[in-house]
PDB file of C-alpha atoms in Angstrom:
ATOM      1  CA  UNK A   1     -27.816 -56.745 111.092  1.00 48.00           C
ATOM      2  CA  UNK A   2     -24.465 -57.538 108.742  1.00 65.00           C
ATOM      3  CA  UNK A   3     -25.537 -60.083 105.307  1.00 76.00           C
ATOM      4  CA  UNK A   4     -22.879 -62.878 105.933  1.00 79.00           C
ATOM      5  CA  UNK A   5     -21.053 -64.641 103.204  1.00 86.00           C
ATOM      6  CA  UNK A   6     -19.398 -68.058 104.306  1.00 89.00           C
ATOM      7  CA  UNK A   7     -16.823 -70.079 102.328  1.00 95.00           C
ATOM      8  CA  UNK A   8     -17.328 -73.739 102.532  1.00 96.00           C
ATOM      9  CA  UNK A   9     -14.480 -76.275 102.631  1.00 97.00           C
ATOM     10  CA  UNK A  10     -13.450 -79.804 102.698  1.00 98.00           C
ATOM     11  CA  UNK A  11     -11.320 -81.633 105.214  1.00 97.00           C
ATOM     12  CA  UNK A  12     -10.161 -85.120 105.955  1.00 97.00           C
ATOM     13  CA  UNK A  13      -8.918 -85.862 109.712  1.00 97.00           C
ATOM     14  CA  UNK A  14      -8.013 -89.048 111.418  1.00 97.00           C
ATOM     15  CA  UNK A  15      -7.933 -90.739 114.481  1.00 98.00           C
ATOM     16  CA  UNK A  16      -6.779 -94.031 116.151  1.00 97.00           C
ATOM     17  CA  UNK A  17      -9.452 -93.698 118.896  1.00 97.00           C
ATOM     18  CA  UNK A  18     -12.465 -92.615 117.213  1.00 97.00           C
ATOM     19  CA  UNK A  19     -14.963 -91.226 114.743  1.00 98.00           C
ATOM     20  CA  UNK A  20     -15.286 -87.922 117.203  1.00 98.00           C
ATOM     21  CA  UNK A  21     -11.835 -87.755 118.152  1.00 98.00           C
ATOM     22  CA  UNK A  22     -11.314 -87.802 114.298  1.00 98.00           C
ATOM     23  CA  UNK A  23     -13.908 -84.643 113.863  1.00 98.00           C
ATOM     24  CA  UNK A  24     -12.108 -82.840 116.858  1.00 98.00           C
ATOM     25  CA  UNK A  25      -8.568 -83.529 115.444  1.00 98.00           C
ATOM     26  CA  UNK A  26      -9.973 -81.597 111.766  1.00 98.00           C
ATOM     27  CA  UNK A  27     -11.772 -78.844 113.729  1.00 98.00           C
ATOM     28  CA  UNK A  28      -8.665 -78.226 115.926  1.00 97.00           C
ATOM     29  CA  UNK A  29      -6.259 -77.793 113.105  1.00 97.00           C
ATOM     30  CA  UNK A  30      -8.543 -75.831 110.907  1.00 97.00           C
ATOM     31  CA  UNK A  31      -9.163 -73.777 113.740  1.00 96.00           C
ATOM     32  CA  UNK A  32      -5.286 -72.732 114.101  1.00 97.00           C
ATOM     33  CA  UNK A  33      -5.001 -71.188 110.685  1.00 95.00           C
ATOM     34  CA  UNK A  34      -8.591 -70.131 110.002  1.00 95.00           C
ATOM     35  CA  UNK A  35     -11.370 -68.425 112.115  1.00 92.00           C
ATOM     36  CA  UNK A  36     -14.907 -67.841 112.474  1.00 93.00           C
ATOM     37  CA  UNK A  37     -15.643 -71.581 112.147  1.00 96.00           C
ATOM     38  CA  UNK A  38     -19.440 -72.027 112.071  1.00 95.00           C
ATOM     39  CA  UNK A  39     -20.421 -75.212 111.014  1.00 95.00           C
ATOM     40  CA  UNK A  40     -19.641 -78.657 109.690  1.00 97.00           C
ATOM     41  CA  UNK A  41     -21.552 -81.781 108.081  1.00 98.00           C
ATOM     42  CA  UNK A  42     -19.852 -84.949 107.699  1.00 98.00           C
ATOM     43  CA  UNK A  43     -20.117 -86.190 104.460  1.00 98.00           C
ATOM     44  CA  UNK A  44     -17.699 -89.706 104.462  1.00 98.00           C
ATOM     45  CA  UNK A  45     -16.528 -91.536 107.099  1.00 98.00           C
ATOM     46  CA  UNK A  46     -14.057 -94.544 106.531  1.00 97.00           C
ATOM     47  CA  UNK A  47     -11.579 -96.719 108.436  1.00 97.00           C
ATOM     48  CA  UNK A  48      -8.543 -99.097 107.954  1.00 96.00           C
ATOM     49  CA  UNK A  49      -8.383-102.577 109.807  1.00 97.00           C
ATOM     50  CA  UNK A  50      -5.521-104.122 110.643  1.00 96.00           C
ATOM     51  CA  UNK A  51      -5.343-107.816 111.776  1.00 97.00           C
ATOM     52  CA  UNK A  52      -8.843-108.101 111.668  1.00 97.00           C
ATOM     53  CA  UNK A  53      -9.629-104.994 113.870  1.00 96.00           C
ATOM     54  CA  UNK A  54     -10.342-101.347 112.713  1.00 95.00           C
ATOM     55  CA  UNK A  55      -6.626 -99.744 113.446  1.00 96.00           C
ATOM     56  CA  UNK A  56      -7.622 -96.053 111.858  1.00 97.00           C
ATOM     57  CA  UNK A  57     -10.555 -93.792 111.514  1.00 98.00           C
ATOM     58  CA  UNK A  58     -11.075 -91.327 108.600  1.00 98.00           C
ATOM     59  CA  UNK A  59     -13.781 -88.899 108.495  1.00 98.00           C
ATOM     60  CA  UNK A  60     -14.421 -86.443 105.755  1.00 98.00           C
ATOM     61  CA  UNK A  61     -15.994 -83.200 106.666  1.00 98.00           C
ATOM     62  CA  UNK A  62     -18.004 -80.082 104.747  1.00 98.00           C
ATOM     63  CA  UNK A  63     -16.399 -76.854 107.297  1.00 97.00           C
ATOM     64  CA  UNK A  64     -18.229 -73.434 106.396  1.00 96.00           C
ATOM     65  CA  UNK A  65     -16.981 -70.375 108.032  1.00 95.00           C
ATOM     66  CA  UNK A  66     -17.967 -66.903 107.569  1.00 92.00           C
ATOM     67  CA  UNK A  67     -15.878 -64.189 105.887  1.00 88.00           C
ATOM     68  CA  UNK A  68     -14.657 -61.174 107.576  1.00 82.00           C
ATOM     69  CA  UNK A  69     -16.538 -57.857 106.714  1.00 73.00           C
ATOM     70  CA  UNK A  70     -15.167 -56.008 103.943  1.00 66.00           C
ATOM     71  CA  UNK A  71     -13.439 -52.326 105.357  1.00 60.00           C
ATOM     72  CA  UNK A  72     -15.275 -49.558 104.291  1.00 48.00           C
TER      73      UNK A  72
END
């Protein structure tokens, strides 16, 4: 079995619909420019209200990921 080493990482994504559309939106575009996603946490959420009514979701996330083997 391969030791694993995993980089950790912060991201911020945002939704009009929802705190889990919000996570999916910052999962999805992490996952188009980096791989082996394993795991998040999140670690803020916030919002903005407009008019009296929450207009925008913002959720701040811990992403860890593992790093590709090194060649031999």
């Amino acid at each position: 079995m391969t030791d694993h080493v995993y980089k950790m990482i912060d991201l911020v994504g945002s939704s009009k619909e929802s705190i889990e559309d919000a996570i999916q939106n910052a999962i999805g575009r992490a996952g188009l420019t980096l791989h082996n996603l394993r795991w998040f946490e999140v670690v803020e959420t916030r919002g903005h209200i407009e008019n009296g009514k929450v207009d925008h979701y913002q959720v701040t996330l811990k992403v860890g990921f593992s790093l590709d083997d090194a060649a031999d």
